[in-house]
XYZ file of C-alpha atoms in Angstrom:
769
model
C -14.690 -7.859 -41.986
C -11.277 -7.548 -40.370
C -10.696 -8.780 -36.863
C -11.139 -6.678 -33.795
C -8.083 -7.085 -31.616
C -8.236 -5.412 -28.286
C -6.635 -5.540 -24.925
C -7.848 -3.681 -21.936
C -5.125 -1.131 -21.327
C -2.958 -2.178 -18.404
C -4.078 -0.070 -15.513
C -0.808 -0.786 -13.797
C 0.595 2.483 -15.069
C 0.987 4.382 -11.788
C -1.134 7.308 -11.567
C 1.364 14.837 -1.296
C 4.383 14.654 -0.422
C 4.095 14.587 3.380
C 5.798 16.602 6.041
C 7.262 13.772 8.055
C 8.733 10.360 7.605
C 7.161 7.218 8.898
C 8.973 4.643 10.921
C 7.884 1.036 10.711
C 10.030 -1.970 11.489
C 9.516 -5.300 9.775
C 10.520 -8.522 11.455
C 10.531 -11.833 9.597
C 7.516 -14.089 9.965
C 7.938 -17.811 10.501
C 6.540 -18.333 7.025
C 9.181 -16.003 5.603
C 11.957 -17.847 7.447
C 10.625 -21.178 6.165
C 10.569 -19.849 2.606
C 14.144 -18.665 2.933
C 15.198 -21.972 4.391
C 13.555 -23.904 1.535
C 15.472 -21.707 -0.886
C 18.709 -22.307 0.983
C 18.886 -18.626 1.878
C 17.970 -18.426 5.554
C 21.536 -18.315 6.749
C 22.297 -15.424 4.444
C 19.590 -13.046 5.652
C 20.903 -9.594 6.337
C 19.364 -7.535 9.116
C 22.283 -5.245 9.822
C 21.520 -1.585 9.354
C 24.654 -1.119 7.283
C 23.923 -3.991 4.943
C 20.161 -4.230 4.894
C 17.921 -2.261 2.604
C 16.726 0.961 4.134
C 13.050 1.529 3.832
C 11.149 4.746 3.988
C 11.767 8.124 2.504
C 10.550 11.088 4.475
C 10.233 14.708 3.484
C 13.997 15.294 3.542
C 14.887 11.637 3.029
C 17.187 11.695 6.019
C 14.999 9.549 8.248
C 14.615 5.829 7.723
C 12.769 2.992 9.324
C 14.364 -0.167 10.616
C 16.005 -2.004 7.685
C 14.045 -4.501 5.680
C 15.333 -8.053 5.547
C 16.949 -8.985 2.279
C 17.655 -12.604 1.273
C 21.122 -12.997 -0.164
C 20.781 -14.817 -3.448
C 23.467 -17.482 -3.994
C 26.026 -16.708 -6.677
C 26.770 -19.414 -9.225
C 29.185 -17.858 -11.731
C 28.876 -18.691 -15.419
C 31.252 -17.282 -18.031
C 30.664 -16.736 -21.738
C 32.885 -15.243 -24.400
C 31.441 -13.022 -27.117
C 33.800 -11.853 -29.864
C 36.760 -12.018 -27.505
C 34.938 -10.352 -24.603
C 34.582 -12.422 -21.430
C 31.291 -11.950 -19.591
C 30.647 -13.522 -16.190
C 27.285 -13.504 -14.456
C 26.132 -15.012 -11.162
C 22.392 -15.554 -11.523
C 21.822 -17.653 -14.620
C 20.451 -20.369 -12.368
C 17.372 -18.170 -11.901
C 16.482 -18.580 -15.582
C 14.997 -22.050 -15.125
C 11.605 -21.781 -13.398
C 11.664 -25.547 -12.798
C 14.936 -25.362 -10.881
C 14.632 -26.758 -7.368
C 15.648 -23.492 -5.675
C 13.897 -21.072 -8.031
C 10.287 -21.341 -6.850
C 11.258 -21.010 -3.157
C 13.361 -17.978 -4.118
C 10.380 -16.416 -5.927
C 8.127 -17.114 -2.947
C 10.646 -15.504 -0.607
C 10.840 -12.440 -2.814
C 7.048 -12.166 -2.958
C 6.882 -12.465 0.826
C 9.446 -9.715 1.241
C 7.636 -7.465 -1.232
C 4.282 -8.076 0.407
C 5.608 -7.371 3.886
C 7.442 -4.248 2.742
C 4.491 -2.693 0.955
C 1.987 -3.709 3.605
C 4.066 -1.839 6.179
C 3.322 1.543 4.599
C 0.876 3.333 6.925
C -1.152 4.832 4.094
C -1.646 1.619 2.146
C -5.230 1.094 3.274
C -6.180 4.537 2.002
C -4.414 3.926 -1.305
C -6.105 0.555 -1.712
C -9.531 1.991 -0.991
C -9.115 4.753 -3.572
C -7.717 2.465 -6.285
C -10.485 -0.071 -5.718
C -13.085 2.679 -5.777
C -11.868 3.814 -9.205
C -11.100 0.508 -10.912
C -14.068 -1.360 -9.445
C -16.600 1.336 -10.252
C -19.359 -0.157 -12.454
C -18.598 2.222 -15.285
C -18.725 1.015 -18.867
C -15.817 0.976 -21.303
C -16.476 0.251 -24.967
C -13.227 -1.214 -26.265
C -14.351 -1.963 -29.803
C -17.383 -1.614 -32.074
C -18.305 -2.952 -35.537
C -21.478 -2.520 -37.540
C -22.489 -5.815 -39.170
C -24.038 -6.171 -42.620
C -27.345 -6.842 -40.841
C -27.187 -3.441 -39.172
C -26.562 -4.963 -35.759
C -23.497 -3.883 -33.815
C -20.831 -6.121 -32.290
C -19.126 -4.384 -29.392
C -16.639 -5.275 -26.686
C -17.635 -4.025 -23.267
C -15.741 -3.976 -19.982
C -17.737 -3.217 -16.867
C -16.554 -4.042 -13.351
C -16.940 -6.160 -11.350
C -16.480 -8.365 -14.433
C -12.878 -9.572 -14.578
C -12.741 -9.635 -18.381
C -14.389 -7.797 -21.308
C -17.455 -9.406 -22.919
C -18.696 -9.455 -26.511
C -22.198 -8.043 -26.914
C -24.710 -7.489 -29.731
C -26.561 -4.149 -30.003
C -29.409 -2.993 -32.208
C -27.516 0.175 -33.125
C -24.624 2.405 -32.134
C -27.011 4.585 -30.161
C -28.878 1.836 -28.346
C -26.552 0.539 -25.649
C -29.598 -0.551 -23.640
C -30.363 -3.216 -26.264
C -27.143 -5.113 -25.583
C -27.217 -8.891 -25.467
C -24.183 -10.841 -24.286
C -22.799 -13.099 -26.994
C -19.502 -14.308 -25.482
C -18.690 -13.927 -21.791
C -15.264 -15.266 -20.756
C -16.155 -14.571 -17.119
C -18.800 -17.286 -17.284
C -16.244 -19.842 -18.432
C -13.909 -19.827 -15.440
C -14.410 -16.627 -13.495
C -11.980 -14.500 -15.479
C -8.938 -16.622 -16.274
C -10.067 -16.860 -19.908
C -9.876 -13.790 -22.116
C -10.819 -12.841 -25.673
C -7.766 -12.080 -27.809
C -9.774 -10.861 -30.803
C -12.941 -11.523 -32.768
C -13.868 -11.490 -36.463
C -17.426 -11.352 -37.780
C -18.380 -13.124 -41.005
C -19.329 -10.939 -43.999
C -23.013 -11.887 -43.713
C -23.034 -11.103 -39.999
C -24.253 -14.584 -39.036
C -21.106 -15.829 -37.318
C -18.242 -14.519 -35.261
C -14.899 -16.250 -34.727
C -13.352 -15.556 -31.331
C -9.848 -16.381 -30.138
C -9.879 -17.405 -26.457
C -6.784 -17.841 -24.301
C -6.144 -18.447 -20.597
C -4.045 -17.003 -17.812
C -2.356 -14.299 -19.834
C -0.663 -16.818 -22.121
C -2.152 -15.266 -25.306
C -2.208 -18.796 -26.732
C -5.635 -18.763 -28.317
C -7.968 -21.320 -29.879
C -10.709 -20.131 -32.232
C -14.355 -20.706 -31.347
C -17.093 -19.887 -33.873
C -20.440 -18.620 -32.533
C -23.827 -18.019 -34.103
C -24.540 -14.316 -33.591
C -28.295 -14.870 -33.315
C -28.217 -17.676 -30.747
C -24.806 -17.399 -29.097
C -24.223 -21.122 -29.645
C -20.882 -22.517 -30.816
C -21.335 -23.875 -34.337
C -18.018 -25.371 -35.402
C -15.087 -27.363 -34.138
C -12.593 -25.491 -31.995
C -9.536 -24.629 -34.082
C -6.426 -24.878 -31.856
C -3.295 -22.726 -31.781
C -4.424 -19.959 -34.092
C -3.163 -17.181 -31.796
C 0.099 -17.016 -29.858
C 1.996 -14.665 -27.639
C 4.972 -14.670 -29.986
C 3.703 -14.104 -33.539
C 0.095 -13.211 -32.730
C -2.630 -14.638 -34.942
C -5.100 -13.807 -37.701
C -8.282 -14.982 -39.404
C -10.280 -13.808 -42.433
C -13.622 -15.129 -43.649
C -14.417 -16.226 -47.190
C -16.771 -13.732 -48.931
C -19.664 -16.224 -48.733
C -19.100 -16.814 -44.981
C -18.729 -20.589 -45.465
C -15.225 -20.750 -44.005
C -12.068 -18.809 -43.359
C -8.306 -18.528 -43.635
C -6.425 -18.716 -40.338
C -2.903 -18.688 -38.974
C -1.668 -21.971 -37.588
C 1.154 -22.727 -35.175
C 2.744 -26.199 -35.313
C 0.724 -29.047 -33.846
C 2.138 -31.781 -31.619
C 4.753 -33.828 -33.447
C 5.188 -31.397 -36.342
C 8.133 -29.520 -34.845
C 10.681 -29.884 -32.072
C 9.590 -28.509 -28.702
C 11.700 -25.379 -29.009
C 10.042 -24.552 -32.347
C 6.391 -24.928 -31.354
C 5.893 -21.163 -31.100
C 7.557 -20.460 -34.452
C 7.040 -21.378 -38.104
C 3.552 -19.927 -38.438
C 1.618 -20.964 -41.552
C -1.631 -19.950 -43.229
C -4.408 -22.531 -43.627
C -8.026 -22.486 -44.786
C -11.118 -24.157 -43.396
C -14.723 -24.896 -44.399
C -17.254 -24.651 -41.572
C -18.692 -27.954 -40.420
C -15.850 -30.122 -41.730
C -13.294 -32.129 -39.696
C -10.109 -30.277 -38.770
C -8.255 -32.949 -40.713
C -9.843 -31.548 -43.884
C -8.333 -28.089 -43.398
C -6.067 -27.040 -46.246
C -2.537 -25.691 -46.141
C -2.253 -22.419 -48.039
C 1.202 -20.896 -47.620
C 4.029 -20.268 -45.169
C 6.362 -23.269 -45.288
C 8.978 -21.182 -47.045
C 8.786 -18.297 -44.570
C 11.369 -17.446 -41.874
C 11.160 -19.107 -38.469
C 10.053 -15.799 -36.930
C 7.418 -14.955 -39.547
C 4.260 -13.223 -38.302
C 1.241 -13.409 -40.625
C -2.020 -11.530 -40.983
C -4.598 -12.163 -43.701
C -7.523 -10.313 -45.278
C -10.009 -11.190 -48.035
C -11.672 -9.014 -50.668
C -15.436 -9.074 -51.007
C -16.298 -7.693 -54.441
C -18.849 -8.036 -57.227
C -16.053 -8.472 -59.740
C -13.954 -11.436 -60.787
C -11.505 -10.512 -58.033
C -14.001 -11.483 -55.345
C -12.253 -13.779 -52.870
C -8.747 -12.486 -53.489
C -6.674 -12.929 -50.322
C -3.793 -10.811 -49.097
C -1.204 -12.086 -46.627
C 1.062 -9.665 -44.785
C 4.225 -11.215 -43.352
C 6.462 -9.448 -40.867
C 9.973 -10.710 -40.127
C 9.967 -10.743 -36.357
C 9.031 -7.480 -34.698
C 11.375 -5.198 -36.590
C 8.973 -3.601 -39.052
C 10.134 -5.424 -42.209
C 7.352 -6.833 -44.392
C 6.667 -8.928 -47.475
C 3.253 -9.453 -49.096
C 1.519 -12.256 -50.952
C -1.618 -12.144 -53.086
C -3.850 -15.183 -53.666
C -5.702 -15.503 -56.946
C -9.374 -16.510 -56.586
C -9.107 -18.284 -59.947
C -6.423 -20.872 -59.275
C -5.569 -20.409 -55.597
C -1.942 -19.548 -56.357
C -0.075 -17.221 -53.989
C 2.190 -14.613 -55.632
C 4.647 -12.388 -53.808
C 3.982 -8.733 -54.638
C 6.501 -6.936 -52.399
C 9.955 -7.660 -50.984
C 11.484 -6.457 -47.707
C 13.589 -3.878 -49.535
C 10.489 -2.332 -51.113
C 9.651 -0.866 -47.680
C 5.928 -1.444 -48.002
C 4.662 -1.543 -44.413
C 0.924 -2.063 -44.881
C -1.501 -3.188 -47.573
C -5.303 -2.972 -47.596
C -7.930 -3.957 -50.143
C -10.093 -1.158 -51.503
C -13.634 -1.388 -52.897
C -12.309 -0.521 -56.369
C -10.470 -3.828 -56.965
C -7.195 -2.307 -55.870
C -4.654 -2.704 -53.086
C -3.657 0.424 -51.192
C -0.086 0.360 -49.927
C 1.651 2.458 -47.289
C 5.271 2.856 -48.359
C 8.283 4.140 -46.406
C 10.667 3.893 -49.342
C 12.216 7.328 -49.813
C 9.374 8.530 -47.596
C 10.155 7.924 -43.882
C 6.893 9.614 -42.864
C 4.937 7.466 -45.316
C 3.089 7.780 -48.610
C 0.050 5.959 -49.989
C 0.173 3.981 -53.245
C -2.590 2.336 -55.259
C -2.030 -0.918 -57.150
C -4.802 -2.428 -59.266
C -5.529 -6.139 -59.039
C -5.435 -6.527 -62.807
C -1.792 -5.388 -62.703
C -0.572 -6.332 -59.221
C 3.024 -5.160 -59.422
C 4.751 -2.365 -57.548
C 6.025 -1.007 -60.837
C 2.441 -0.233 -61.802
C 1.490 1.321 -58.446
C 0.666 5.024 -58.429
C 1.253 7.487 -55.618
C -2.095 8.754 -54.327
C -1.053 10.627 -51.176
C 2.579 11.820 -51.163
C 4.701 12.127 -48.041
C 3.789 15.129 -45.894
C 5.156 16.839 -42.818
C 3.210 14.505 -40.504
C 3.462 10.722 -40.317
C 1.022 8.460 -42.135
C 0.332 5.763 -39.558
C 0.827 2.148 -40.566
C -0.375 -0.866 -38.644
C 0.113 -4.600 -38.398
C -2.172 -7.137 -36.800
C -5.879 -7.626 -36.624
C -8.046 -4.592 -37.259
C -5.306 -1.998 -37.403
C -7.978 0.700 -37.635
C -5.693 3.249 -39.289
C -6.702 3.137 -42.977
C -10.189 2.851 -44.502
C -11.065 3.122 -48.192
C -14.748 3.732 -48.956
C -16.474 4.100 -52.321
C -15.444 7.766 -52.609
C -13.024 8.561 -49.784
C -9.802 7.525 -48.115
C -9.640 7.935 -44.343
C -6.131 7.788 -42.943
C -4.665 8.169 -39.483
C -1.788 10.612 -39.006
C 0.717 10.866 -36.180
C 1.477 14.356 -34.886
C 4.353 13.477 -32.581
C 2.243 11.593 -30.022
C -1.315 12.794 -30.606
C -3.021 11.490 -33.741
C -5.896 12.537 -35.985
C -8.071 11.240 -38.818
C -7.768 12.915 -42.217
C -9.886 12.422 -45.331
C -8.950 12.408 -49.027
C -10.726 11.612 -52.244
C -9.428 8.783 -54.424
C -7.048 11.141 -56.239
C -5.421 12.145 -52.949
C -7.091 15.556 -52.695
C -7.574 16.577 -49.013
C -11.223 16.752 -47.968
C -13.011 17.898 -44.839
C -12.046 15.812 -41.828
C -13.930 14.836 -38.656
C -13.992 17.225 -35.716
C -11.500 15.967 -33.143
C -10.206 16.684 -29.635
C -6.990 18.542 -28.838
C -3.922 16.536 -27.722
C -5.860 13.350 -28.313
C -5.655 10.017 -30.090
C -7.956 8.712 -32.796
C -8.277 5.149 -34.007
C -10.538 2.174 -34.561
C -11.527 3.366 -38.049
C -14.409 1.380 -39.583
C -16.337 2.000 -42.774
C -20.069 2.710 -42.634
C -22.535 3.082 -45.500
C -22.532 6.282 -47.506
C -18.814 6.994 -47.026
C -19.431 7.552 -43.329
C -16.782 6.657 -40.777
C -16.950 5.117 -37.313
C -13.950 5.991 -35.169
C -12.778 6.343 -31.592
C -11.293 9.334 -29.764
C -9.629 9.635 -26.374
C -7.372 12.099 -24.554
C -5.390 12.220 -21.335
C -8.265 13.974 -19.589
C -11.335 12.746 -21.519
C -12.512 9.102 -21.690
C -12.845 7.350 -25.020
C -16.013 7.466 -27.101
C -17.098 6.224 -30.514
C -18.072 8.804 -33.121
C -19.661 8.790 -36.568
C -18.489 11.232 -39.209
C -20.769 12.035 -42.148
C -18.854 13.692 -45.018
C -22.077 14.811 -46.730
C -22.986 17.077 -43.810
C -19.453 17.440 -42.397
C -20.884 16.534 -38.988
C -19.203 14.468 -36.289
C -21.624 12.910 -33.807
C -20.853 11.006 -30.633
C -22.622 7.647 -30.477
C -24.172 5.967 -27.474
C -20.971 3.951 -27.014
C -19.101 6.365 -24.783
C -16.936 5.261 -21.893
C -18.082 6.564 -18.549
C -15.540 7.596 -15.944
C -15.783 7.287 -12.169
C -13.628 10.394 -11.778
C -13.385 13.846 -13.324
C -10.253 15.461 -14.724
C -11.858 18.912 -14.941
C -9.275 20.303 -12.504
C -6.347 19.083 -14.616
C -4.786 20.120 -17.897
C -2.337 18.761 -20.436
C 0.632 20.682 -21.823
C 3.203 19.558 -24.374
C 6.756 20.760 -23.946
C 10.031 19.937 -25.670
C 13.053 18.422 -23.983
C 16.477 18.606 -25.628
C 18.251 15.267 -25.890
C 21.994 14.681 -25.731
C 22.473 15.136 -29.490
C 20.130 18.133 -29.709
C 17.029 16.193 -30.790
C 13.776 17.757 -29.594
C 11.687 15.268 -27.615
C 8.002 15.926 -26.809
C 6.918 15.549 -23.194
C 3.196 15.417 -22.386
C 2.517 16.701 -18.867
C -0.716 16.279 -16.911
C -0.884 18.800 -14.076
C -3.386 20.526 -11.822
C -4.774 23.750 -13.261
C -3.581 26.934 -11.614
C -0.972 25.277 -9.432
C 1.403 28.033 -8.290
C 4.539 25.931 -8.048
C 5.499 22.383 -8.897
C 9.105 22.360 -7.713
C 8.578 20.088 -4.748
C 5.889 17.967 -6.351
C 6.240 14.218 -6.770
C 6.354 13.346 -10.454
C 5.975 10.138 -12.465
C 7.533 9.927 -15.932
C 6.842 7.093 -18.364
C 7.770 6.174 -21.933
C 8.349 3.275 -24.325
C 10.620 3.908 -27.307
C 10.561 0.778 -29.432
C 9.220 -1.158 -32.408
C 7.961 2.008 -34.100
C 5.062 2.081 -31.612
C 3.761 5.572 -30.939
C 2.807 6.513 -27.398
C -0.542 8.219 -27.875
C -2.768 9.984 -25.343
C -4.861 7.562 -23.301
C -7.367 8.069 -20.523
C -6.191 6.427 -17.295
C -8.771 7.152 -14.599
C -6.659 5.573 -11.861
C -4.024 8.266 -12.420
C -6.304 10.594 -10.492
C -5.343 8.687 -7.355
C -1.836 10.102 -7.774
C -2.731 13.493 -9.217
C -4.989 14.326 -6.290
C -2.052 13.597 -3.981
C -0.031 16.288 -5.723
C 1.698 14.255 -8.434
C 2.688 15.496 -11.870
C 2.270 12.771 -14.517
C 4.314 12.879 -17.734
C 4.827 10.772 -20.841
C 7.725 11.235 -23.267
C 7.538 10.559 -27.020
C 11.072 9.276 -27.455
C 12.955 7.804 -30.394
C 12.404 4.160 -31.171
C 8.695 4.901 -31.500
C 6.831 5.926 -34.636
C 5.734 9.417 -33.622
C 7.791 11.095 -36.354
C 8.008 8.294 -38.877
C 10.407 5.566 -39.849
C 13.564 7.587 -39.241
C 12.443 8.298 -35.652
C 12.077 4.550 -35.146
C 15.362 3.594 -36.797
C 17.288 6.160 -34.741
C 16.237 4.209 -31.659
C 16.795 0.651 -32.839
C 19.691 -1.819 -33.125
C 23.040 -0.097 -32.522
C 21.322 3.272 -32.034
C 19.246 2.142 -29.053
C 21.186 4.405 -26.696
C 19.348 7.365 -28.256
C 16.164 6.045 -26.620
C 17.678 6.229 -23.159
C 19.240 9.615 -23.827
C 15.838 10.974 -24.866
C 14.161 9.637 -21.742
C 16.896 10.987 -19.494
C 16.479 14.351 -21.209
C 12.740 14.249 -20.472
C 13.478 13.674 -16.790
C 16.027 16.486 -16.765
C 13.474 18.742 -18.447
C 10.940 18.173 -15.668
C 13.593 19.149 -13.138
C 14.865 22.186 -15.084
C 11.313 23.430 -15.523
C 10.863 23.119 -11.752
C 8.080 20.577 -11.961
C 9.960 18.349 -9.533
C 13.426 17.459 -8.250
C 15.546 14.282 -8.309
C 14.352 13.235 -4.862
C 10.720 13.435 -5.988
C 10.976 11.965 -9.499
C 9.927 8.400 -10.312
C 9.969 6.567 -13.639
C 7.826 3.672 -14.835
C 7.763 1.486 -17.932
C 6.617 -1.881 -19.164
C 8.086 -4.471 -21.550
C 10.408 -2.487 -23.827
C 9.580 0.361 -21.447
C 10.925 -1.848 -18.665
C 14.235 -1.943 -20.514
C 13.953 1.836 -20.773
C 13.640 2.428 -17.032
C 16.205 -0.292 -16.283
C 18.803 1.379 -18.488
C 17.974 4.787 -17.034
C 18.334 3.349 -13.538
C 21.896 2.115 -14.106
C 23.034 5.016 -16.300
C 21.637 7.886 -14.238
C 20.892 6.696 -10.695
C 21.174 10.307 -9.523
C 18.273 11.454 -11.705
C 15.378 9.631 -10.055
C 14.311 8.403 -6.626
C 12.148 5.422 -7.575
C 11.786 3.024 -10.504
C 8.885 0.739 -11.424
C 9.451 -1.834 -14.153
C 6.659 -4.067 -15.484
C 7.531 -7.284 -17.371
C 10.782 -5.680 -18.495
C 13.797 -6.816 -20.506
C 17.062 -6.431 -18.575
C 19.540 -9.069 -19.799
C 20.181 -8.050 -23.399
C 22.766 -10.767 -24.039
C 20.389 -13.681 -23.472
C 16.996 -12.243 -24.356
C 17.153 -13.688 -27.866
C 17.305 -17.211 -26.408
C 13.780 -16.967 -24.991
C 10.900 -18.046 -27.270
C 9.825 -14.514 -28.094
C 13.383 -13.225 -28.007
C 14.060 -14.330 -31.554
C 11.227 -12.098 -32.758
C 12.994 -9.143 -31.118
C 16.295 -9.560 -32.964
C 15.277 -7.245 -35.847
C 14.615 -4.533 -33.251
C 17.473 -5.019 -30.775
C 20.071 -6.964 -32.727
C 21.913 -10.157 -31.848
C 25.023 -11.049 -29.861
C 26.144 -12.995 -32.932
C 26.965 -9.719 -34.685
C 30.093 -8.023 -33.231
C 28.833 -4.439 -33.514
C 25.371 -5.292 -32.250
C 26.864 -7.238 -29.336
C 28.959 -4.205 -28.445
C 25.863 -2.000 -28.334
C 23.778 -4.560 -26.413
C 26.479 -5.122 -23.802
C 27.007 -1.394 -23.382
C 23.423 -0.711 -22.290
C 22.232 -4.076 -20.931
C 20.888 -3.109 -17.479
C 21.734 -6.435 -15.861
C 25.350 -6.290 -16.974
C 25.936 -2.664 -16.046
C 24.942 -2.743 -12.389
C 27.852 -1.687 -10.183
C 28.258 -1.300 -6.447
C 26.420 2.022 -6.289
C 23.378 3.525 -4.598
C 20.499 3.051 -6.992
C 16.950 4.352 -6.884
C 14.415 2.259 -5.007
C 13.137 -0.342 -7.465
C 9.964 -2.380 -7.823
C 9.943 -5.017 -10.566
C 6.682 -6.751 -11.528
C 6.449 -9.836 -13.717
C 4.066 -12.650 -14.661
C 5.010 -16.321 -14.838
C 2.776 -16.890 -17.887
C 4.352 -14.096 -19.926
C 4.845 -15.323 -23.524
C 6.608 -12.146 -24.651
C 9.224 -11.388 -21.983
C 10.498 -14.289 -19.911
C 9.955 -13.670 -16.195
C 13.578 -14.665 -15.599
C 14.536 -11.211 -16.844
C 13.048 -9.596 -13.742
C 14.385 -12.307 -11.429
C 17.977 -11.877 -12.546
C 17.874 -8.087 -12.509
C 16.352 -8.037 -9.021
C 19.037 -10.402 -7.729
C 21.831 -8.291 -9.201
C 20.420 -5.037 -7.819
C 19.949 -6.623 -4.407
C 23.554 -7.812 -4.476
C 24.700 -4.254 -5.151
C 22.478 -2.934 -2.371
C 24.255 -5.077 0.205
C 27.620 -3.541 -0.553
C 26.848 0.153 -0.108
C 25.679 2.394 2.685
C 22.306 4.050 2.217
C 21.006 1.457 -0.219
C 17.342 1.558 -1.149
C 14.787 -1.227 -1.473
C 14.778 -3.601 -4.424
C 11.510 -5.520 -4.582
C 10.292 -8.211 -6.952
C 6.591 -9.018 -7.391
C 5.782 -12.179 -9.363
C 2.240 -13.126 -10.356
C 1.536 -16.791 -11.115
C -1.784 -16.162 -12.868
C -0.887 -13.477 -15.396
C 1.399 -12.840 -18.324
C 2.484 -9.758 -20.222
C -0.613 -7.802 -19.222
C -3.045 -8.889 -21.911
C -6.013 -10.602 -20.307
C -4.978 -9.806 -16.737
C -8.127 -10.128 -14.577
C -9.525 -7.032 -12.877
C -8.638 -8.184 -9.367
C -5.003 -8.695 -10.299
C -4.852 -5.317 -12.057
C -6.196 -3.688 -8.909
C -3.657 -5.503 -6.747
C -0.763 -4.502 -8.998
C -1.871 -0.871 -9.092
C -2.217 -0.717 -5.306
C 1.306 -2.065 -4.917
C 2.734 0.409 -7.415
C 0.992 3.410 -5.852
C 2.042 2.301 -2.380
C 5.642 1.943 -3.497
C 5.656 5.377 -5.133
C 4.118 7.171 -2.169
C 6.470 5.366 0.196
C 9.625 6.136 -1.755
C 8.758 9.727 -2.719
C 7.791 10.561 0.846
C 4.162 11.260 0.041
C 2.151 11.436 3.235
C -1.072 9.479 2.892
C -3.682 10.052 5.580
């Protein structure tokens, strides 16, 4: 059985405009002054109305409160030369979290942010509503697998628990029978999280990767499903925040293959999160007996996943390793013979195979993008495992055949008689069925403007899958091809709020080069006019990741205050196939920002909102998206929220995870790629202008995007704000107990969401009673 990888969706995605402004002065506390003094900044505090950051936006944005205090960050110029271009920056000293002045600076920024947001008169109301929604004891079923025993392993999240738990059920329709198998909350109150789990083929054991504090650095623990007791040594450093991690059981459940990061002394310190290898292990033996399998010859930024075939034939025990070069969507594949244990490469990068899965017919099914940017499905038999012998089963169509990488991709299932495949429709997705010759068959009944996923095989060619939409919570369904019936199981997420009064429409924005960009808009039904409504636009645009519909109950806290909520399916993602991704990567990254800007302009042209009422929000690569939009079109939006974003594109590749991003963004070592990176790097393109109000959120334990990215960008924006009249707030919120969002405890997610909603209502002039 493949692994179940899950993360509770970050509920930090922000979810009526009032008739008057509020006025609230903030004076520095003694604690704040002490923090500034420790950072060497106290003497540089600005409280002048002409230089300080103005605070509150009213209905017409002409009224302001007393200015907020802004610490002036010391400038320490550093100059680099790239291909003859001289680049000077002032805030490189903020990169080192161990620097003597850095922690006091972070504390001062947090104090300023806390005081600023706490000053908003409606914050208590916002906090109460967000807590009511996110703390409601409703149940979310994040994953479900049926074991060979007939029992069900499921991942459940139910507040007030800080983290999801792994439970065992008697059946898909008997949620009441649940028994907790692994509860991270009982370990340390919520700091520990499950990265993924993999059940053994016989259903007796489950391997679980556990990590702490949002680091995503996971060790594997093996549990007995019947007793819940740990039964094997803990295997360290199987999962990481850079290259991920993987595990696959032997067919007889006596051991497993697993990914392995370097152990102490095997690599230099800067390489400890690189050079992943594949090893194998027998249960009950010393870790020193584990066997190296493959990987020494792989690139430094290799990312590996593994799967094993369980068959009644001589091919039983064949193993398949998928290797991605960084995060750029380039793959090679290796097949292990069960006869002699030899690993043979079966596909090169240039073959454009992007996914491979074992079938029950002693074959490997391959998703190919070669001469098929929207994808085609090939079949390669194990008795002739060469691409030259592979046959096309499902040719390229008008929609995109979804590919996946990582544990339990849930997008392709081959049963004894059928092939179930996930297709992208430009944002929404659906499951389709084919016979083994590629002939289309009846497909499951599915929701409109929705996302499907989590595909798992059941007996009799049946399929277990998940569905969710913007206005309907997720639920697990079973499709029976013999009766052509789709039935909802007992594993359905319950919601504390109803979206019955809201609807979703999909419209097309026209980008700078004429490309049509889908925009998904959630709005109140029957609303007569939207022109003066506050609006929140979000997007991503990277790594070929498609932004699919998702149910975000906390969004109701904004919608009921009159907000419009929108999500754009921009280039850089995978919504329309490989070409859509490639047109938003490397030197073509500017297309991503142009698409997002076009989506914002579309909302304004269609009279949903206006520039003084429009906010944008994004996380990670989406943080880069809103950062670039902020500096390129400051006139377009009133407020910006960036979560764990990338802002310094010239030095991002020097961070541990930065090297994995080079295939997506490019490198400063290449002259043309440097030119593109420098042209859109948010940090380097800030000028002395009036920018939208900005809230940047980051986590000190982030293994994917170094928190220094947010620190430097905040400092540069604050510097610009001191030089212009009418400047708007620039706030930085740093969490010391979280990372990139994966595994963030419930209480911290609530706190982040309250801060984001407060900031948005404050800056868009939304009156909160």
